[in-house]
mmCIF file of C-alpha atoms in Angstrom:
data_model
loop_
_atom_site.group_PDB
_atom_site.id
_atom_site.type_symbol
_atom_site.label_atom_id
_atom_site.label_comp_id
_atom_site.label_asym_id
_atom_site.label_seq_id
_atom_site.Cartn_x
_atom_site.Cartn_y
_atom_site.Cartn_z
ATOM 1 C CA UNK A 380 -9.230 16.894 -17.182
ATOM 2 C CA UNK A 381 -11.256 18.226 -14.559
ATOM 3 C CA UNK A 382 -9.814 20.716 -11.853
ATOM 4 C CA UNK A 383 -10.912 19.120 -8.465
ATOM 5 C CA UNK A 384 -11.719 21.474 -5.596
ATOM 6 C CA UNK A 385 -11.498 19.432 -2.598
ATOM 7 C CA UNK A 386 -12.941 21.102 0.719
ATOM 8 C CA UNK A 387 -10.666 20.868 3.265
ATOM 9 C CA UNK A 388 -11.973 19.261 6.710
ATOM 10 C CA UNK A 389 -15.386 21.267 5.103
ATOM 11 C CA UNK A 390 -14.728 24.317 5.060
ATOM 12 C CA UNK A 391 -12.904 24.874 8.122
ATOM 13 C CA UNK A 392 -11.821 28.580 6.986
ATOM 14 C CA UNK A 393 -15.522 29.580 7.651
ATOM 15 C CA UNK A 394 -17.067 26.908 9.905
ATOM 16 C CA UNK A 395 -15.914 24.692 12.913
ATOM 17 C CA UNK A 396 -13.323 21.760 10.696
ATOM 18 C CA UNK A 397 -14.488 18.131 10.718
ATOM 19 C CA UNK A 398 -18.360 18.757 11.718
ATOM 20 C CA UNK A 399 -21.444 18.166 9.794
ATOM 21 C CA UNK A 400 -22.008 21.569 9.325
ATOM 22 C CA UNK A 401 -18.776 22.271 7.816
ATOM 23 C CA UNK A 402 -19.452 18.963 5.086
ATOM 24 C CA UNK A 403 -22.739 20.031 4.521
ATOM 25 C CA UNK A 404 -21.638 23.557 3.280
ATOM 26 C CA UNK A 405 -18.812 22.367 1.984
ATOM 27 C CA UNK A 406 -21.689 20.463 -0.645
ATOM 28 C CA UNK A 407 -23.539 23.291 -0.481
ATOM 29 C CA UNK A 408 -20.890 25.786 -1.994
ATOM 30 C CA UNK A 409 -20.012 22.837 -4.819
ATOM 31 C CA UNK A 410 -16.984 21.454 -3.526
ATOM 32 C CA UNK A 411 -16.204 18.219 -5.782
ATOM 33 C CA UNK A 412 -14.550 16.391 -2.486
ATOM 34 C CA UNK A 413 -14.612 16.413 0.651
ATOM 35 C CA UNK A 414 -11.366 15.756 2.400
ATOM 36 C CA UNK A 415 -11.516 14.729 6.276
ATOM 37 C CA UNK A 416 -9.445 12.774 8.663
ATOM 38 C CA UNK A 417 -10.354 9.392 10.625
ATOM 39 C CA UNK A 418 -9.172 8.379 14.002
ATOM 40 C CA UNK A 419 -10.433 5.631 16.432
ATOM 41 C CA UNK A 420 -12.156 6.208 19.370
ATOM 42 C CA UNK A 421 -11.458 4.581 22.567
ATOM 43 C CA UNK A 422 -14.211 2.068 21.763
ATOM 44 C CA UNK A 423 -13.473 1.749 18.235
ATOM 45 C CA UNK A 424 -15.937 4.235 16.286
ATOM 46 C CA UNK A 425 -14.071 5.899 13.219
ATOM 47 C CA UNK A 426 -14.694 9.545 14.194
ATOM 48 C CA UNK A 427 -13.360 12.547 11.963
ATOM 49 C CA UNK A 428 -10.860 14.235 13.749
ATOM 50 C CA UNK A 429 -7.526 15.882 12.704
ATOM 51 C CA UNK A 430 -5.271 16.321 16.337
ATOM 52 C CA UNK A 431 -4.679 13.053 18.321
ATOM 53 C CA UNK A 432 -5.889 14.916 21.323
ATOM 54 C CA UNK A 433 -9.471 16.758 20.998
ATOM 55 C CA UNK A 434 -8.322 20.155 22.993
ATOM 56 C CA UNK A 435 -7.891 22.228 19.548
ATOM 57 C CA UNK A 436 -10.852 21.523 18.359
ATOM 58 C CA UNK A 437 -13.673 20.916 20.972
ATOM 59 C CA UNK A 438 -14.630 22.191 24.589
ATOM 60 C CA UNK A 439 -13.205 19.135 25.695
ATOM 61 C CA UNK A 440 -9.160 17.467 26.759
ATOM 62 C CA UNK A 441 -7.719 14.350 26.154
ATOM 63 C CA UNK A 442 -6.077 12.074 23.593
ATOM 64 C CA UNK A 443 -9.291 10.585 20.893
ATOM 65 C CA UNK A 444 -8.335 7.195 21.655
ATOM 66 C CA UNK A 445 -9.092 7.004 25.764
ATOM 67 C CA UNK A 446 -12.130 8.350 24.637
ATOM 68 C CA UNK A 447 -15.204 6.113 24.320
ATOM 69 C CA UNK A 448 -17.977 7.372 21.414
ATOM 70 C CA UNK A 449 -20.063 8.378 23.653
ATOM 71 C CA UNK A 450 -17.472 10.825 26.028
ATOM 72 C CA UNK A 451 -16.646 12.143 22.381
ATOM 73 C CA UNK A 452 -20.631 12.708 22.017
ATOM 74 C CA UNK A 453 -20.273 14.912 24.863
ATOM 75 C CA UNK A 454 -18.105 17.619 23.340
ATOM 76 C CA UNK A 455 -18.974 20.797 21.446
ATOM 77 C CA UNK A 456 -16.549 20.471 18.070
ATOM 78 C CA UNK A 457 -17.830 24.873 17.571
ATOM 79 C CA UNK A 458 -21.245 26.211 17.082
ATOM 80 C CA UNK A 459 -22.753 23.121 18.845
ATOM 81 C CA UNK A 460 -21.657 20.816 16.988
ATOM 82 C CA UNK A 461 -20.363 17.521 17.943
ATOM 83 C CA UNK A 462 -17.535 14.666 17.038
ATOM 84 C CA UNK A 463 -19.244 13.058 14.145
ATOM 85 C CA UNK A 464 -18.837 9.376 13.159
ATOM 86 C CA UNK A 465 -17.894 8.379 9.320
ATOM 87 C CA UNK A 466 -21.269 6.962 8.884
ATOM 88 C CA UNK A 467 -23.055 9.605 9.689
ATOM 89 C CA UNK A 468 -21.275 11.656 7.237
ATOM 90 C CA UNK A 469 -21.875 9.575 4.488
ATOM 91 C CA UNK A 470 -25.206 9.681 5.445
ATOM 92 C CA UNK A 471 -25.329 13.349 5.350
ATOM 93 C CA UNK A 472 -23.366 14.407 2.122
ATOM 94 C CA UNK A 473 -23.054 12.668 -1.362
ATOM 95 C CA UNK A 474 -19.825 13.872 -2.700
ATOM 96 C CA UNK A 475 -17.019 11.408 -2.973
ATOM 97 C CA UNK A 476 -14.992 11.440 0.487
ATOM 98 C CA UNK A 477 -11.092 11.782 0.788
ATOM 99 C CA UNK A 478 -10.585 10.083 4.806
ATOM 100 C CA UNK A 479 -6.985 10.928 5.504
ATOM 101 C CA UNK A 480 -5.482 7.572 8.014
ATOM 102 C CA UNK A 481 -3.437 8.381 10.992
ATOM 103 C CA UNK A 482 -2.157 5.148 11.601
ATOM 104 C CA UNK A 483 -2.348 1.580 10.380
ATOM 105 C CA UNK A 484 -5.222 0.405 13.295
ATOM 106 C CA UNK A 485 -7.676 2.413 11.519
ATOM 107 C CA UNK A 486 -6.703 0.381 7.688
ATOM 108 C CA UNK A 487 -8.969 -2.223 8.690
ATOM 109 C CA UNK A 488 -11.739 -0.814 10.389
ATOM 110 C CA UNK A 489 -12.356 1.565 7.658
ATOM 111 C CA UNK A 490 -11.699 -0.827 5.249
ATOM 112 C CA UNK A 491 -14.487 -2.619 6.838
ATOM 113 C CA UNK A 492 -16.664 -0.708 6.029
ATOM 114 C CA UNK A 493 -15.791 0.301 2.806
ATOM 115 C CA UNK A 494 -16.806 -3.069 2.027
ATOM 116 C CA UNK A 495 -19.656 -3.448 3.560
ATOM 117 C CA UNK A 496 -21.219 -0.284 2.263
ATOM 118 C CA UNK A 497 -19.817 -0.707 -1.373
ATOM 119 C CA UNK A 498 -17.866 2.695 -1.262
ATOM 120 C CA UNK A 499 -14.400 2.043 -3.491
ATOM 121 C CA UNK A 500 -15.617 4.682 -5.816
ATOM 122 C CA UNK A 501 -16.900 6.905 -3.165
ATOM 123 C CA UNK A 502 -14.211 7.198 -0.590
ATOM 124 C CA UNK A 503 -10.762 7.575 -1.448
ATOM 125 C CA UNK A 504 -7.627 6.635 1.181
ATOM 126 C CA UNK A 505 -5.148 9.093 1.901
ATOM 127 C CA UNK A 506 -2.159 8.875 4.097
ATOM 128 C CA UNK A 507 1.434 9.822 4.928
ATOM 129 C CA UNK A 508 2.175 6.496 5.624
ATOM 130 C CA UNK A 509 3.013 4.100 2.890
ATOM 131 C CA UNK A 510 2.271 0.892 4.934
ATOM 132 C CA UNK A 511 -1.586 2.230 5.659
ATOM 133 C CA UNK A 512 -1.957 2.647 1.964
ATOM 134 C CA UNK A 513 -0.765 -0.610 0.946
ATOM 135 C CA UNK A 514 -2.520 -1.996 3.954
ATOM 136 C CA UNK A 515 -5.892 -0.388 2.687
ATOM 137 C CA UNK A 516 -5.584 -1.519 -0.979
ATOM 138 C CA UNK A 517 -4.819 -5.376 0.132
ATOM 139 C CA UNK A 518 -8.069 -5.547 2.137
ATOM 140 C CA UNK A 519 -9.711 -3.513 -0.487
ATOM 141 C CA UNK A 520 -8.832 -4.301 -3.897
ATOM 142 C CA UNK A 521 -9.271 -1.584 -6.614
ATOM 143 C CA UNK A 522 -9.856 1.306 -3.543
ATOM 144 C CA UNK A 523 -8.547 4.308 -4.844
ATOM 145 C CA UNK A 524 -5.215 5.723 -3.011
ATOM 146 C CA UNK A 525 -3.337 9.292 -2.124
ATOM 147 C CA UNK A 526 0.146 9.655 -0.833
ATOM 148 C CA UNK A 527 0.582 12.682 1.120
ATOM 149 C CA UNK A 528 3.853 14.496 1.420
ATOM 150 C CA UNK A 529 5.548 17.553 2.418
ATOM 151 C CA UNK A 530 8.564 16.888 -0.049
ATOM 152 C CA UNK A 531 10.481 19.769 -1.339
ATOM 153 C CA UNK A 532 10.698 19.684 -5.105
ATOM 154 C CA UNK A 533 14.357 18.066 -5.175
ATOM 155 C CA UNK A 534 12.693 14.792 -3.955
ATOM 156 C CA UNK A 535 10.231 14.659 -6.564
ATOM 157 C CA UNK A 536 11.776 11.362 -7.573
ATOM 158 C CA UNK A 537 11.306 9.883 -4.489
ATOM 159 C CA UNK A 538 7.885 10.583 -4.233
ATOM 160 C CA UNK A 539 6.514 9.346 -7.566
ATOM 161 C CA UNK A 540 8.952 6.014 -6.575
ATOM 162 C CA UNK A 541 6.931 5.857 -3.390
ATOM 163 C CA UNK A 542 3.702 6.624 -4.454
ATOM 164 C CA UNK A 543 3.978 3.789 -7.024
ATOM 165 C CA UNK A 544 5.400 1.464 -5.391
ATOM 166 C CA UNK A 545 1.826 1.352 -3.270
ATOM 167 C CA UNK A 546 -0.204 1.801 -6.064
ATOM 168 C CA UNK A 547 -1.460 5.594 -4.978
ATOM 169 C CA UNK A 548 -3.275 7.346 -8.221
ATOM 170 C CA UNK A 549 -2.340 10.665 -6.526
ATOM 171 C CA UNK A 550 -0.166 12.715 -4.830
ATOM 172 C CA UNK A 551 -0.952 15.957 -2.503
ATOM 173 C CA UNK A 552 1.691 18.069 -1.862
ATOM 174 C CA UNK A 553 2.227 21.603 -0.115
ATOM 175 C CA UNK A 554 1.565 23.905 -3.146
ATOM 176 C CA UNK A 555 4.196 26.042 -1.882
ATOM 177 C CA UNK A 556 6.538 22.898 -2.161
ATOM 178 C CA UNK A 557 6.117 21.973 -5.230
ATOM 179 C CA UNK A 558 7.566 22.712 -8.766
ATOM 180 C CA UNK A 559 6.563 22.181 -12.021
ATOM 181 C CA UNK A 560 9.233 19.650 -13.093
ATOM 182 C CA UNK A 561 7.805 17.644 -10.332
ATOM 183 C CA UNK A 562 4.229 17.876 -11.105
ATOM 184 C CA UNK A 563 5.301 16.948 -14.938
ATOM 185 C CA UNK A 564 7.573 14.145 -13.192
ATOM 186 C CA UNK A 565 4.530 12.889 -11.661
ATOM 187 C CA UNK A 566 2.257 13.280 -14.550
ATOM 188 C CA UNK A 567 4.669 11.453 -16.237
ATOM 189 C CA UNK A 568 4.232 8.551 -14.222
ATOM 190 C CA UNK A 569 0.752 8.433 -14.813
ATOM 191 C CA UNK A 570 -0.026 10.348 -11.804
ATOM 192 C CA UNK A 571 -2.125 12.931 -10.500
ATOM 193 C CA UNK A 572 -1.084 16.155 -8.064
ATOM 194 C CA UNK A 573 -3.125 18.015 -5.693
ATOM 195 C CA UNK A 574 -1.866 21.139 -3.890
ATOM 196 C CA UNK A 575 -2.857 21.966 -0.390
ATOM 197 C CA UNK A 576 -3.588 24.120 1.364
ATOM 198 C CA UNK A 577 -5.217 26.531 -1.697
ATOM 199 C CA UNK A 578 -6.493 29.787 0.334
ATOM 200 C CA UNK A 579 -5.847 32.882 -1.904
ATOM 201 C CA UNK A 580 -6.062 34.024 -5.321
ATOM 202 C CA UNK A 581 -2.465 33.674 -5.513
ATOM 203 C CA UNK A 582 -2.335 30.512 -5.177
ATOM 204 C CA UNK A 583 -4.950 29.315 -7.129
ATOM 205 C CA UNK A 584 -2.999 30.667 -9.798
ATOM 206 C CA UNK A 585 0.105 28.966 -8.904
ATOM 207 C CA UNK A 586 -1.893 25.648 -8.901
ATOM 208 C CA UNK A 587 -3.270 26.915 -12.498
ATOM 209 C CA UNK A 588 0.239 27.624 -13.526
ATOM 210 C CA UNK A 589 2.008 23.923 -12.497
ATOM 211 C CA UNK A 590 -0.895 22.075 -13.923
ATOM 212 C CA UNK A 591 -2.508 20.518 -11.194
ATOM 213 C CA UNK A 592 -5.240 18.320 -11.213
ATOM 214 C CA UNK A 593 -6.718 19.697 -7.917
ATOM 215 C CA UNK A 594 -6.908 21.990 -4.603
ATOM 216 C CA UNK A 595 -7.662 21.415 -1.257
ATOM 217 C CA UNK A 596 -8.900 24.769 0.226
ATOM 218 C CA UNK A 597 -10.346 25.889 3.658
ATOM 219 C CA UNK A 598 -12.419 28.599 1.823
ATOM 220 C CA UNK A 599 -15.498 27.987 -0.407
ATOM 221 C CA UNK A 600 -14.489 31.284 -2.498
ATOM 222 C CA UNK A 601 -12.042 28.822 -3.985
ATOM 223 C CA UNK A 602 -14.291 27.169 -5.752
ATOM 224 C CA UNK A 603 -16.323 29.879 -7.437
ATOM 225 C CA UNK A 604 -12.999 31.775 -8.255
ATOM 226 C CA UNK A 605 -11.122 28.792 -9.948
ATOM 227 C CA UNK A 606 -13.685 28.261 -12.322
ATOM 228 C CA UNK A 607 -12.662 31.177 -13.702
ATOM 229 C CA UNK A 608 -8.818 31.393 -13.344
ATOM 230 C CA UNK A 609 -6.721 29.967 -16.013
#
């Protein structure tokens, strides 16, 4: 099966995380996915941003959601780039999406669109949160899911329960977390792992080693490099 190399918030070892410029070279360098993460804006626009508050990540200060789209316009997100929208990054790159959910307001509103744009086997739902996964795969039926954990190895069981139990196809894990009885555990189950985050050599071969199925890395020397590290 294929190994996945899924660009994490772009590229955002190279160029400002969650912008347009960051997705688009994240294409650019061959990245299979594109992983990014959704919040709601004050006025209800699904904007990719990681931080609940924008003061990491822009010129700007102030929690995302008592921020209207248009206050979130205003910001420089690095290089002069701005907050961009979900549409507009759809619009801009055609690689399957991985949008990362915060919380369970945003299920619906993504899921909303989703539907409306006929994008189940473009965009892929990942969360922390069981209840926003099985939220998202009610209102969308057949939308693929991924269960995100920091679990140490030891609750391996737990996680493959979990990620079942909401009907996730995958599980990302800290690569530094995991082991390879629990990747076989969850392979086992029908599963598939991801490591995160995958930023040197070392640990591509780690993620080589425990069989993954796929890497979410900041840099787009990833990519290149694990096509040609068994």
């Amino acid at each position: 099966m294929t190994f996945l190399t899924i660009g994490h918030r772009g590229v955002m070892g190279v160029e400002p995380e969650n912008t347009l410029r960051s997705y688009l070279r994240a294409e650019r360098c061959g990245m299979d996915v594109i992983a990014l993460e959704l919040r709601l804006s004050k006025d209800g626009a699904l904007v990719a941003v990681h931080d609940p508050e924008v003061d990491r990540t822009t010129d700007g200060s102030g929690a995302v959601a008592d921020l209207t789209l248009a206050e979130l316009r205003e910001l420089d997100a690095g290089q002069g780039e701005h907050v961009p929208v979900l549409e507009e990054v759809l619009d801009a790159v055609r690689v399957p999406l991985q949008a990362f959910v915060h919380d369970l307001a945003t299920a619906p509103v993504l899921a909303e669109l989703i539907l409306r744009r006929d994008l189940a086997s473009r965009v892929e739902v990942a969360s922390d949160r069981e209840a926003v996964l099985a939220e998202t795969a009610r209102l969308v039926p057949g939308v693929r899911t991924v269960l995100c954990a920091d679990s140490p190895a030891a609750e391996a069981g737990s996680l493959v329960d979990r990620a079942l139990a909401v009907g996730a196809a995958t599980i990302a894990v800290d690569i530094q977390r995991l082991s390879l009885e629990a990747v076989e555990s969850a392979h086992a189950a029908g599963l598939r792992v991801t490591g995160r985050a995958v930023n040197t050599l070392d640990l591509l071969r780690l993620a080589r080693a425990l069989g993954l199925d796929g890497a979410a890395t900041d840099f787009p020397e990833i990519r290149s490099t694990g096509r040609f590290t068994a």
